[in-house]
């Protein structure tokens, strides 16, 4: 006969270990924890009067102790063998392997394995955004096909964290390539980048993605970007305006909250000026000011959000040959997909 409070403490200990085992997603630990619980409860028996409880405390404590030991070994193993989750769910393994045949001559990055790239220069674009210039050997080009991105990986704590990023440098840039990364308070990898110094190295692989650019496939192309989503859009835009055969008219809506959130504005303004016959850029601020609106003499600025009316005012929705490219928060792109469908734009690609 044993004190009921002591027995409850032992059972509670085994139950707590079971929860920890499930939390760490280890089947062996779950089995051991359940064994501990079953062993304890099966040896609990009431006598005929119901006044005593008999528990094999030593067996239950032994099972619980072995469970703790296994849990400790597992945590140590997990620390020594960090996982590598691929967080870019939009790109399947088959797509990554299919990208192998799209390498440009001289491309040194591979889609199936990571390589280290040295950080050559860091340029602060805003308090939370930086341009990271990586070094390429022997004046080679990255050779990334248009519409594709790279995946960055870093060991943070005991686990690898991965994120997709699209270079903003020209595809034919020799000896370097640039990534523009905005830091978010809860972004593990973006925070990691904010603490990098020139001379550090970052693991990258690519090209990743399924988008395939076809010149002159459409007469009118609508591009929509929000925040750091401008990077893949800019890559396609640059390629189209530099193409000798592309004749499509391009309308770009770029959504942000404040004026200082607009990334790569000098680059976008230059493209809009040089290729004024083919490209139009409209900046949209959800929290802009009337003064900001008055600074522009042309209709290239708007307050609020990208709406049906705004798109109709600047894009020929009645055209039979039209398509849309989008990149931004999932809530925004889902909303705009419904809007564009109602406007008759059925060819859409969301990066």
Short mmCIF file of C-alpha atoms in Angstrom, two decimals, residues 5-174:
data_model
loop_
_atom_site.label_atom_id
_atom_site.label_comp_id
_atom_site.label_asym_id
_atom_site.label_seq_id
_atom_site.Cartn_x
_atom_site.Cartn_y
_atom_site.Cartn_z
CA UNK A 5 -0.55 11.49 -3.70
CA UNK A 6 2.88 9.96 -4.39
CA UNK A 7 1.40 7.62 -6.96
CA UNK A 8 -0.36 10.47 -8.69
CA UNK A 9 2.91 12.38 -8.90
CA UNK A 10 4.61 9.42 -10.58
CA UNK A 11 1.79 9.01 -13.09
CA UNK A 12 1.74 12.75 -13.76
CA UNK A 13 5.48 12.62 -14.45
CA UNK A 14 5.05 9.87 -17.04
CA UNK A 15 2.14 11.75 -18.64
CA UNK A 16 4.27 14.91 -18.90
CA UNK A 17 7.02 12.92 -20.60
CA UNK A 18 4.45 11.59 -23.05
CA UNK A 19 3.46 15.14 -23.99
CA UNK A 20 7.11 16.09 -24.49
CA UNK A 21 7.59 13.04 -26.69
CA UNK A 22 4.67 14.02 -28.90
CA UNK A 23 5.91 17.62 -28.99
CA UNK A 24 9.28 16.48 -30.34
CA UNK A 25 7.57 14.11 -32.81
CA UNK A 26 9.50 10.99 -31.84
CA UNK A 27 7.66 7.68 -32.15
CA UNK A 28 10.07 5.72 -29.87
CA UNK A 29 9.55 8.22 -27.07
CA UNK A 30 5.81 8.10 -27.50
CA UNK A 31 5.91 4.28 -27.21
CA UNK A 32 8.08 4.41 -24.12
CA UNK A 33 5.83 7.05 -22.53
CA UNK A 34 2.70 5.04 -23.24
CA UNK A 35 4.43 1.95 -21.85
CA UNK A 36 5.16 3.88 -18.68
CA UNK A 37 1.53 4.96 -18.35
CA UNK A 38 0.10 1.52 -19.12
CA UNK A 39 2.49 -0.15 -16.69
CA UNK A 40 1.46 2.24 -13.94
CA UNK A 41 -2.27 2.11 -14.48
CA UNK A 42 -2.41 -1.66 -14.89
CA UNK A 43 -0.83 -2.12 -11.46
CA UNK A 44 -3.36 0.19 -9.82
CA UNK A 45 -5.93 -1.99 -8.17
CA UNK A 46 -8.54 -1.28 -5.56
CA UNK A 47 -9.05 -3.73 -2.73
CA UNK A 48 -12.51 -5.00 -1.88
CA UNK A 49 -13.20 -2.07 0.43
CA UNK A 50 -11.89 0.53 -2.02
CA UNK A 51 -9.84 2.14 0.73
CA UNK A 52 -6.35 1.40 -0.55
CA UNK A 53 -4.47 1.68 -3.87
CA UNK A 54 -1.61 -0.68 -4.70
CA UNK A 55 0.95 0.53 -7.27
CA UNK A 56 4.19 -1.03 -8.46
CA UNK A 57 5.99 2.26 -7.99
CA UNK A 58 9.45 0.92 -8.85
CA UNK A 59 8.42 -0.39 -12.30
CA UNK A 60 6.61 2.82 -13.11
CA UNK A 61 9.54 4.98 -11.98
CA UNK A 62 11.98 2.83 -13.98
CA UNK A 63 9.92 3.18 -17.16
CA UNK A 64 9.66 6.92 -16.63
CA UNK A 65 13.39 7.20 -15.99
CA UNK A 66 14.26 5.30 -19.18
CA UNK A 67 11.90 7.60 -21.08
CA UNK A 68 13.72 10.67 -19.73
CA UNK A 69 17.07 9.18 -20.72
CA UNK A 70 15.90 8.45 -24.26
CA UNK A 71 14.46 11.94 -24.54
CA UNK A 72 17.80 13.44 -23.54
CA UNK A 73 19.64 11.33 -26.13
CA UNK A 74 17.15 12.36 -28.80
CA UNK A 75 17.53 16.07 -28.05
CA UNK A 76 21.30 15.71 -28.26
CA UNK A 77 21.02 13.81 -31.56
CA UNK A 78 18.66 16.46 -32.98
CA UNK A 79 21.17 19.16 -32.07
CA UNK A 80 24.01 17.28 -33.78
CA UNK A 81 21.88 16.44 -36.86
CA UNK A 82 19.80 19.53 -37.67
CA UNK A 83 16.96 19.12 -40.11
CA UNK A 84 16.80 20.94 -43.42
CA UNK A 85 13.12 21.74 -44.17
CA UNK A 86 12.49 23.13 -47.62
CA UNK A 87 10.05 25.98 -46.95
CA UNK A 88 9.47 26.91 -50.58
CA UNK A 89 6.42 24.68 -50.95
CA UNK A 90 5.55 26.16 -54.34
CA UNK A 91 8.53 24.46 -55.99
CA UNK A 92 8.45 20.66 -56.06
CA UNK A 93 11.54 18.48 -56.14
CA UNK A 94 10.78 17.56 -59.75
CA UNK A 95 10.61 21.24 -60.69
CA UNK A 96 13.98 21.88 -59.11
CA UNK A 97 15.52 19.04 -61.09
CA UNK A 98 13.81 20.21 -64.27
CA UNK A 99 15.53 23.55 -63.81
CA UNK A 100 18.90 21.88 -64.41
CA UNK A 101 18.53 22.05 -68.18
CA UNK A 102 17.81 25.77 -68.03
CA UNK A 103 21.27 26.79 -66.85
CA UNK A 104 22.92 29.53 -68.83
CA UNK A 105 26.51 29.13 -69.96
CA UNK A 106 28.89 29.86 -67.12
CA UNK A 107 26.26 29.41 -64.39
CA UNK A 108 27.95 28.15 -61.25
CA UNK A 109 24.88 27.63 -59.06
CA UNK A 110 23.12 24.27 -58.94
CA UNK A 111 19.52 23.41 -57.99
CA UNK A 112 20.29 20.17 -56.16
CA UNK A 113 23.07 21.27 -53.80
CA UNK A 114 24.06 24.29 -51.76
CA UNK A 115 27.22 26.31 -52.41
CA UNK A 116 28.88 29.03 -50.34
CA UNK A 117 28.92 32.58 -51.73
CA UNK A 118 31.02 35.32 -50.16
CA UNK A 119 29.31 38.57 -49.22
CA UNK A 120 31.22 41.34 -50.97
CA UNK A 121 29.23 44.46 -50.11
CA UNK A 122 26.25 45.58 -48.00
CA UNK A 123 24.24 48.68 -48.89
CA UNK A 124 21.55 50.02 -46.53
CA UNK A 125 18.45 51.01 -48.52
CA UNK A 126 16.20 51.76 -45.54
CA UNK A 127 16.24 51.07 -41.78
CA UNK A 128 14.95 47.53 -42.36
CA UNK A 129 16.14 46.78 -45.91
CA UNK A 130 19.58 46.09 -47.30
CA UNK A 131 21.17 45.16 -50.59
CA UNK A 132 23.60 42.23 -50.32
CA UNK A 133 26.16 41.90 -53.11
CA UNK A 134 27.70 38.45 -53.45
CA UNK A 135 30.94 37.69 -55.21
CA UNK A 136 31.21 35.44 -58.26
CA UNK A 137 34.59 34.04 -59.34
CA UNK A 138 36.38 34.85 -62.59
CA UNK A 139 33.83 37.48 -63.69
CA UNK A 140 31.22 34.80 -64.27
CA UNK A 141 27.48 35.48 -64.37
CA UNK A 142 24.98 33.81 -62.08
CA UNK A 143 23.06 32.67 -65.17
CA UNK A 144 19.70 32.48 -63.44
CA UNK A 145 16.84 31.99 -65.93
CA UNK A 146 14.20 34.71 -65.90
CA UNK A 147 11.41 34.09 -63.41
CA UNK A 148 13.52 31.79 -61.24
CA UNK A 149 14.93 32.38 -57.76
CA UNK A 150 17.56 31.03 -55.38
CA UNK A 151 17.09 29.45 -51.96
CA UNK A 152 19.21 30.69 -49.06
CA UNK A 153 19.94 28.45 -46.08
CA UNK A 154 21.37 29.19 -42.64
CA UNK A 155 21.81 27.20 -39.44
CA UNK A 156 19.86 29.04 -36.76
CA UNK A 157 19.97 27.36 -33.38
CA UNK A 158 19.72 23.63 -34.03
CA UNK A 159 17.79 23.79 -37.30
CA UNK A 160 18.33 24.98 -40.84
CA UNK A 161 16.06 27.77 -42.04
CA UNK A 162 15.50 28.33 -45.78
CA UNK A 163 13.89 31.14 -47.75
CA UNK A 164 13.51 31.95 -51.47
CA UNK A 165 15.05 35.18 -52.80
CA UNK A 166 15.17 36.65 -56.28
CA UNK A 167 18.32 38.50 -57.43
CA UNK A 168 17.70 42.12 -58.47
CA UNK A 169 20.95 42.52 -60.38
CA UNK A 170 20.99 42.35 -64.17
CA UNK A 171 21.07 38.76 -65.47
CA UNK A 172 24.29 39.47 -67.37
CA UNK A 173 26.06 41.12 -64.40
CA UNK A 174 29.58 39.72 -64.21
#
